[in-house]
mmCIF file of C-alpha atoms in Angstrom:
data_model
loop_
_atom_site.group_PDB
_atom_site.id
_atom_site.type_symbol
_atom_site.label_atom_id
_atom_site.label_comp_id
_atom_site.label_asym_id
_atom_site.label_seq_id
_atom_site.Cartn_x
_atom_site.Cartn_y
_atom_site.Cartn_z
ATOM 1 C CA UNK A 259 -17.392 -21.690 0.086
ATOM 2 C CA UNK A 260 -20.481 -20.194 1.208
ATOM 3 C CA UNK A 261 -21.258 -16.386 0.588
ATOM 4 C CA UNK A 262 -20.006 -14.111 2.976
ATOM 5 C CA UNK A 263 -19.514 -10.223 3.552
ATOM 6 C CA UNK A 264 -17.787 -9.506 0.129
ATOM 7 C CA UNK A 265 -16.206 -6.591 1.732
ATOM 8 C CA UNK A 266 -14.457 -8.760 4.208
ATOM 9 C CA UNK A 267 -13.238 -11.549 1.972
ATOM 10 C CA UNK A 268 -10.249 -11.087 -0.298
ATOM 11 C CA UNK A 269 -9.030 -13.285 -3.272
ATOM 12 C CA UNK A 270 -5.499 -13.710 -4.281
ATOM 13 C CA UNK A 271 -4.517 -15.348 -7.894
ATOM 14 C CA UNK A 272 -1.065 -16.323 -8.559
ATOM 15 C CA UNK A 273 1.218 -17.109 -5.256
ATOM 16 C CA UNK A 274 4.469 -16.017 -6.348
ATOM 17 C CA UNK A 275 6.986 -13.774 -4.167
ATOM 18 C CA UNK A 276 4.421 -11.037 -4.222
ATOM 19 C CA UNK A 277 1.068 -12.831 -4.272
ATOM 20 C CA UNK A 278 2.308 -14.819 -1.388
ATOM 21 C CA UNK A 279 3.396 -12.162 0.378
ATOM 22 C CA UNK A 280 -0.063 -10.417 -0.502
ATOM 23 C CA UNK A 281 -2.086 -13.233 0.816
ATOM 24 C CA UNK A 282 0.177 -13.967 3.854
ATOM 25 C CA UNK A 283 -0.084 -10.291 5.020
ATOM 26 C CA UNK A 284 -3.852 -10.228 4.798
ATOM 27 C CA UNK A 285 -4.652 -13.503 6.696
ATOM 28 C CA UNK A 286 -1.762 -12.017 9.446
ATOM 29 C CA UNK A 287 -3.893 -9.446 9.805
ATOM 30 C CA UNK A 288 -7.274 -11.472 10.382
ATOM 31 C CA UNK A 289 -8.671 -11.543 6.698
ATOM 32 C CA UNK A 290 -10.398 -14.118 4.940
ATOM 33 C CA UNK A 291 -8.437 -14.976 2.189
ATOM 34 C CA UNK A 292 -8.984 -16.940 -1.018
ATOM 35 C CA UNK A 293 -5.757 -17.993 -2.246
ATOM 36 C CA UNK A 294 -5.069 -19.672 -5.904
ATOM 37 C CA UNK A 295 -2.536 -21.320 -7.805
ATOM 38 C CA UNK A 296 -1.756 -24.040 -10.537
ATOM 39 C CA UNK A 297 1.201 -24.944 -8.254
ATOM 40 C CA UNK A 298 0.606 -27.499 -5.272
ATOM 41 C CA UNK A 299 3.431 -26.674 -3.279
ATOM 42 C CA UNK A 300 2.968 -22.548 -3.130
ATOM 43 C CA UNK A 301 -0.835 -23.469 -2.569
ATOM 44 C CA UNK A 302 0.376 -26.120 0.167
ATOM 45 C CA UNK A 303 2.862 -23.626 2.028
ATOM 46 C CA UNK A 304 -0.126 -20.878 2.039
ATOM 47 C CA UNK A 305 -2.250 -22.798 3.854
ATOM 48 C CA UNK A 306 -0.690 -22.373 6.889
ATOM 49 C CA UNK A 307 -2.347 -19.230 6.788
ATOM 50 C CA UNK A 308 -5.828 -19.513 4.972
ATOM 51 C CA UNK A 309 -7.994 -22.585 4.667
ATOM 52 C CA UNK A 310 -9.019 -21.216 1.582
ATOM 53 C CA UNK A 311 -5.906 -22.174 -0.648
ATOM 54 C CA UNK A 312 -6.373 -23.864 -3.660
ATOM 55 C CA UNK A 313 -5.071 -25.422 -7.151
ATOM 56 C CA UNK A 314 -6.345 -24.361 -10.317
ATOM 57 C CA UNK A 315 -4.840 -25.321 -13.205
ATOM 58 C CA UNK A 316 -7.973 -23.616 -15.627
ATOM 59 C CA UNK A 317 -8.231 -19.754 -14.748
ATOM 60 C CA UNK A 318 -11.796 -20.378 -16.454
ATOM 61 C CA UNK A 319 -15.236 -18.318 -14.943
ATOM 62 C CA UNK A 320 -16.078 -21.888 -13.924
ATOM 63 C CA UNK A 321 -12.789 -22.884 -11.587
ATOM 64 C CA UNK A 322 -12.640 -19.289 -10.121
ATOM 65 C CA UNK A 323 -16.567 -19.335 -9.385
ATOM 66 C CA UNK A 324 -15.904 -23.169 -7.410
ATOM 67 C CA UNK A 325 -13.507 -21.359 -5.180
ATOM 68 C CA UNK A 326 -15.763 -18.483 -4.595
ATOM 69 C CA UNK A 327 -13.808 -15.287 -6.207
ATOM 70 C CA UNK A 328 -16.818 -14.014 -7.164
ATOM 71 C CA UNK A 329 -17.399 -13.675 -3.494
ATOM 72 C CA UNK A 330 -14.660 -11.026 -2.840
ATOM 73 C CA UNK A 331 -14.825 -7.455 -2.900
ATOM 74 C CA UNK A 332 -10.826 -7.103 -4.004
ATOM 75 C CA UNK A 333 -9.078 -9.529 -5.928
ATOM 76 C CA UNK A 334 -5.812 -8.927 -6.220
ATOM 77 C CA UNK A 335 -3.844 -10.908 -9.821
ATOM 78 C CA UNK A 336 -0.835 -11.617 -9.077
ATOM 79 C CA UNK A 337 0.696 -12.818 -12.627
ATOM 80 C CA UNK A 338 2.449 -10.243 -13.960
ATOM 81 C CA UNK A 339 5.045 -11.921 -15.919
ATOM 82 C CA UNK A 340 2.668 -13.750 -17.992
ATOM 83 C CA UNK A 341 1.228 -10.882 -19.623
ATOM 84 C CA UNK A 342 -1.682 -12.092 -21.328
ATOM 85 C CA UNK A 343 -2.930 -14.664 -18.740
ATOM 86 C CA UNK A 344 -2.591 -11.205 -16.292
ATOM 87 C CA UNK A 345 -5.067 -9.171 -18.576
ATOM 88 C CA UNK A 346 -7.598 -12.184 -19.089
ATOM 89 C CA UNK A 347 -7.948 -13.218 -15.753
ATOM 90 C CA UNK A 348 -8.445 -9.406 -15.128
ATOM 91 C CA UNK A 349 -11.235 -8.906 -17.289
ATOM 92 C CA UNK A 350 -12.687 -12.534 -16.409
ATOM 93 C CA UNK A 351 -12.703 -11.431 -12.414
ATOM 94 C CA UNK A 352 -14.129 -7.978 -13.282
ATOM 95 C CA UNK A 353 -16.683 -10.001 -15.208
ATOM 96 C CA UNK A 354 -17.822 -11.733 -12.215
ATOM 97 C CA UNK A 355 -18.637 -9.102 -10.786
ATOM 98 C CA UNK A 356 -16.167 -8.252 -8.369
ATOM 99 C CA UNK A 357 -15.759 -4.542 -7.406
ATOM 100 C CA UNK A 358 -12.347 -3.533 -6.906
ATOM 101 C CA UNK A 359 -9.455 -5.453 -8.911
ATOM 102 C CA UNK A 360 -5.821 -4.888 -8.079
ATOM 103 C CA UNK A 361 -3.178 -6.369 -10.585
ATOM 104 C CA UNK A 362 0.504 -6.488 -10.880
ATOM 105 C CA UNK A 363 2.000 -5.256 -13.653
ATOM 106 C CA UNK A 364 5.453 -5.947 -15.155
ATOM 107 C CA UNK A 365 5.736 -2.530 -17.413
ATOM 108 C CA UNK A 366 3.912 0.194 -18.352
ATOM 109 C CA UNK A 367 2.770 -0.903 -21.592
ATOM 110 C CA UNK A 368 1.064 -3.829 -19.343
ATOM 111 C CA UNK A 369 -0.012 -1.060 -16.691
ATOM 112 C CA UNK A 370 -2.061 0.565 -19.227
ATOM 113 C CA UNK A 371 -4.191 -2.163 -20.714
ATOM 114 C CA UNK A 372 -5.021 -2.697 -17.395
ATOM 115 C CA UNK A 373 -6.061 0.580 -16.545
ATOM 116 C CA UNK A 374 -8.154 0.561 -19.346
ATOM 117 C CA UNK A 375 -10.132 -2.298 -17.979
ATOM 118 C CA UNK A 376 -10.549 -0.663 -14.687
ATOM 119 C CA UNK A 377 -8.006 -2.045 -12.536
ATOM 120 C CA UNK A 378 -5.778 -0.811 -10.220
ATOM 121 C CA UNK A 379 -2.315 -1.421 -11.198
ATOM 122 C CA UNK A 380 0.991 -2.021 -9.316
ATOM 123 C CA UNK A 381 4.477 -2.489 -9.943
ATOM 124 C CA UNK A 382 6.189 -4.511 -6.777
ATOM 125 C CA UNK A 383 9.427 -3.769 -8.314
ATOM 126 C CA UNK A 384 9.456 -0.303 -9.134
ATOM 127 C CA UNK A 385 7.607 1.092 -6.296
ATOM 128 C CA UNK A 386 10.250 -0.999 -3.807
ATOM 129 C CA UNK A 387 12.727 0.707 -5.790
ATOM 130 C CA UNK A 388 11.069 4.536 -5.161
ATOM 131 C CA UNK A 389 10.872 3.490 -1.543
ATOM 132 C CA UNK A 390 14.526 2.083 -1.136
ATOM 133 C CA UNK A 391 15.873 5.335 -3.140
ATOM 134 C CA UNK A 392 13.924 7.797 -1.148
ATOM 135 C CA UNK A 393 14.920 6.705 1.867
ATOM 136 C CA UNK A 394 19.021 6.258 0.744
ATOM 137 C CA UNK A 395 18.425 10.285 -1.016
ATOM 138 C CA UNK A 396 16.814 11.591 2.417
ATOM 139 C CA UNK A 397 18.274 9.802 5.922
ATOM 140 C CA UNK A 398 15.780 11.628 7.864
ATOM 141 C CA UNK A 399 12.489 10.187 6.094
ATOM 142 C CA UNK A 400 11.524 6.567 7.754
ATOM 143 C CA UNK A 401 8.190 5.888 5.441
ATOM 144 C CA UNK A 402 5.735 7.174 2.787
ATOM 145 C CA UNK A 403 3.035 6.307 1.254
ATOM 146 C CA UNK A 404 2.371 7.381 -2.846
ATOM 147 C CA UNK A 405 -0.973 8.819 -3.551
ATOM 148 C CA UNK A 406 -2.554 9.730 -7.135
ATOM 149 C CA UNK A 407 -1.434 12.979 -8.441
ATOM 150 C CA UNK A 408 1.890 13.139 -6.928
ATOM 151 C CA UNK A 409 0.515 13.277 -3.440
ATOM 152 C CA UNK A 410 2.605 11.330 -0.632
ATOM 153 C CA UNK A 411 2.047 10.964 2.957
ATOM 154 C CA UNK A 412 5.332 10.938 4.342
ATOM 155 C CA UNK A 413 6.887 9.899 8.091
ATOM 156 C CA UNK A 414 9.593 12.180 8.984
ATOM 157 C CA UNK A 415 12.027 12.060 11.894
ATOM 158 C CA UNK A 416 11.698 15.810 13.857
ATOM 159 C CA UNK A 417 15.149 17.298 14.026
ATOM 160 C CA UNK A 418 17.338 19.707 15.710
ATOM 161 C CA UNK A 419 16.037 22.474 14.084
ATOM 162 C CA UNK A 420 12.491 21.376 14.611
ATOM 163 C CA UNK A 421 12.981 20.887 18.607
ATOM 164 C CA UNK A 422 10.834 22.646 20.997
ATOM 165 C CA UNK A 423 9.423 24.722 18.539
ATOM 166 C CA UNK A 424 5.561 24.678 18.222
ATOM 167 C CA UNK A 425 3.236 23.666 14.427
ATOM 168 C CA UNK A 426 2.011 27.473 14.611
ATOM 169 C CA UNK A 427 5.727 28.906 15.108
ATOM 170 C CA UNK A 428 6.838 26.759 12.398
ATOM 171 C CA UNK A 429 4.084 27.992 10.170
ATOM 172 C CA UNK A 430 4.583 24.967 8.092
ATOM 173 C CA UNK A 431 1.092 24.521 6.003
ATOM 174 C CA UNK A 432 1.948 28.497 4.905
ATOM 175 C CA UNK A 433 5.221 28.278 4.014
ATOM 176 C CA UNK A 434 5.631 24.605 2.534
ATOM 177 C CA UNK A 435 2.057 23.880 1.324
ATOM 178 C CA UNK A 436 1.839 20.702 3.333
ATOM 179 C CA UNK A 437 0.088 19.675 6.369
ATOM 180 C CA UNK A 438 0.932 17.373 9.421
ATOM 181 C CA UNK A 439 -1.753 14.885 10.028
ATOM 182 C CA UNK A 440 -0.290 12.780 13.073
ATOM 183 C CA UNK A 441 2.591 13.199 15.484
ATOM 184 C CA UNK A 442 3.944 9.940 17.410
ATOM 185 C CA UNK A 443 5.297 10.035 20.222
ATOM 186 C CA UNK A 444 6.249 7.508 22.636
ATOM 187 C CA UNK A 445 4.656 4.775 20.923
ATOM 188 C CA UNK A 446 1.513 7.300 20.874
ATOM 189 C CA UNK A 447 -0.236 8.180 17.472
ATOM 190 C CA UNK A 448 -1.631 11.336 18.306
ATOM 191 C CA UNK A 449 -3.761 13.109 15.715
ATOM 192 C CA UNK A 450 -5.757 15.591 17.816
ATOM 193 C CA UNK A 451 -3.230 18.087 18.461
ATOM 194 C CA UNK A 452 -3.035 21.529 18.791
ATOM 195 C CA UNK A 453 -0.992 24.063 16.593
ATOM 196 C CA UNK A 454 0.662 24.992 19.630
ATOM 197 C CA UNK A 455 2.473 21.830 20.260
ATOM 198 C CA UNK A 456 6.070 21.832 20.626
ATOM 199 C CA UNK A 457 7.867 18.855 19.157
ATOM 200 C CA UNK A 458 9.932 17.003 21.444
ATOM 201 C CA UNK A 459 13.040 14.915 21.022
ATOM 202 C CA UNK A 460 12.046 11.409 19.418
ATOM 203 C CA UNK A 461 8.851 12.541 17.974
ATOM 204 C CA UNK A 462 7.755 11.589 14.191
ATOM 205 C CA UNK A 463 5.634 13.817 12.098
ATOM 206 C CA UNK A 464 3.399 12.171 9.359
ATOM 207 C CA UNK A 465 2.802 14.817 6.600
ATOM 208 C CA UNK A 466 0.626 14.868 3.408
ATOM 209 C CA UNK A 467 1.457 17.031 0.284
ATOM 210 C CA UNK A 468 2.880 17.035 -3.189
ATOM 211 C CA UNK A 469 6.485 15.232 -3.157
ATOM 212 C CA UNK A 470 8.450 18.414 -4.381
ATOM 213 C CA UNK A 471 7.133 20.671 -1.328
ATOM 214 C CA UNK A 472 7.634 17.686 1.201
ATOM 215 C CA UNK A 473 10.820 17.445 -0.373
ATOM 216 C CA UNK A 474 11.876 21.103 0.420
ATOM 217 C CA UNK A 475 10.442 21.255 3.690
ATOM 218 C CA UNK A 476 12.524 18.326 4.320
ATOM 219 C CA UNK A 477 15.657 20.414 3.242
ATOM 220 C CA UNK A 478 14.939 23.084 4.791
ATOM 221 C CA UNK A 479 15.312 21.496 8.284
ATOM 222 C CA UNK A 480 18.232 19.338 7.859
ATOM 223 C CA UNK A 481 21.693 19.703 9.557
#
């Protein structure tokens, strides 16, 4: 394929569960997407939603520059369970020049090699795991997103407690350390407000802060 905007073209290598779902969310959302595979039918059923899909049985520099990787400003290797294919393709696409590698990882052992390299790793499993147990452990949190350094951003339904009473009353950022970035309301992001809004029935906060003081805050308010 011809060169294009490398920020606005995205490979995907390996179309299992997660690399399909990887490359399927990306096109959804109007991405290019190169997609790869040694198997015909998971490169078949992807092209539904990229006409970039293609076998390749040879992970060599040669097969991934024909389908234009080297084009793509994130690559994301989808492989994990074959460990060493996982860190050579790594190193092969960061060799090409590519700028920002993401790569599933199926243990920490295999996280860490990776790191090394200069990849950003992932673990499907575990963080699915995090999410489902947060969200069984707290019935009032709806979403959240893990940052470095223990740092989450964090959707939170406003309670009873929390009703009609305004950001500066609530003195939140003083007493918990965290701070409220967006309330939604009525299908309404709004993240312009002023301290002295009052939460209203039905809204949703989105907070940012270290997981323990999220955690208390969120404690603090239950019924």
């Amino acid at each position: 394929m011809k060169k294009q905007d490398s920020s606005a073209l995205f490979g995907v290598i390996g179309l299992g569960r997660f690399g399909s779902a990887l490359a399927r969310t990306l096109a959804e959302a109007g991405k290019e997407v190169i997609a790869v595979d040694c198997d015909e039918q998971k490169v078949k059923a992807i092209r539904k939603y990229t006409d970039y899909a293609f076998v390749v049985d040879d992970l060599s520099e040669e097969a991934l520059t024909e389908v234009g990787i080297q084009n793509c400003g994130t690559v994301g290797i989808c492989i994990g369970e074959q460990i060493d294919i996982s860190i050579l393709t790594s190193m092969l696409v960061l060799n090409m020049g590519v700028p920002h590698v993401i790569a599933k990882a199926s243990s920490p052992g295999h996280g860490e090699v990776l790191k090394r390299l200069g990849v950003t790793v992932v673990y499907p499993e575990a963080d699915m795991a995090v999410r489902i147990g947060k969200r069984l452990i707290s019935g009032n949190l709806l979403d959240y997103i893990a940052l470095e350094d223990g740092v989450e951003v964090q959707r939170i339904q406003v309670n009873g407690k929390m009703l009609n009473k305004s950001i500066r009353e609530l003195d939140i950022r003083r007493l918990y350390g965290i701070n409220i970035i967006a309330i939604e309301r009525d299908h309404r992001t709004d993240v312009e407000f002023s301290p002295d809004s009052r939460f209203q029935d039905g809204d949703t906060i989105l907070v940012i802060g270290k997981s323990e003081k999220i955690d208390r805050f969120e404690h603090s308010f239950q019924d």
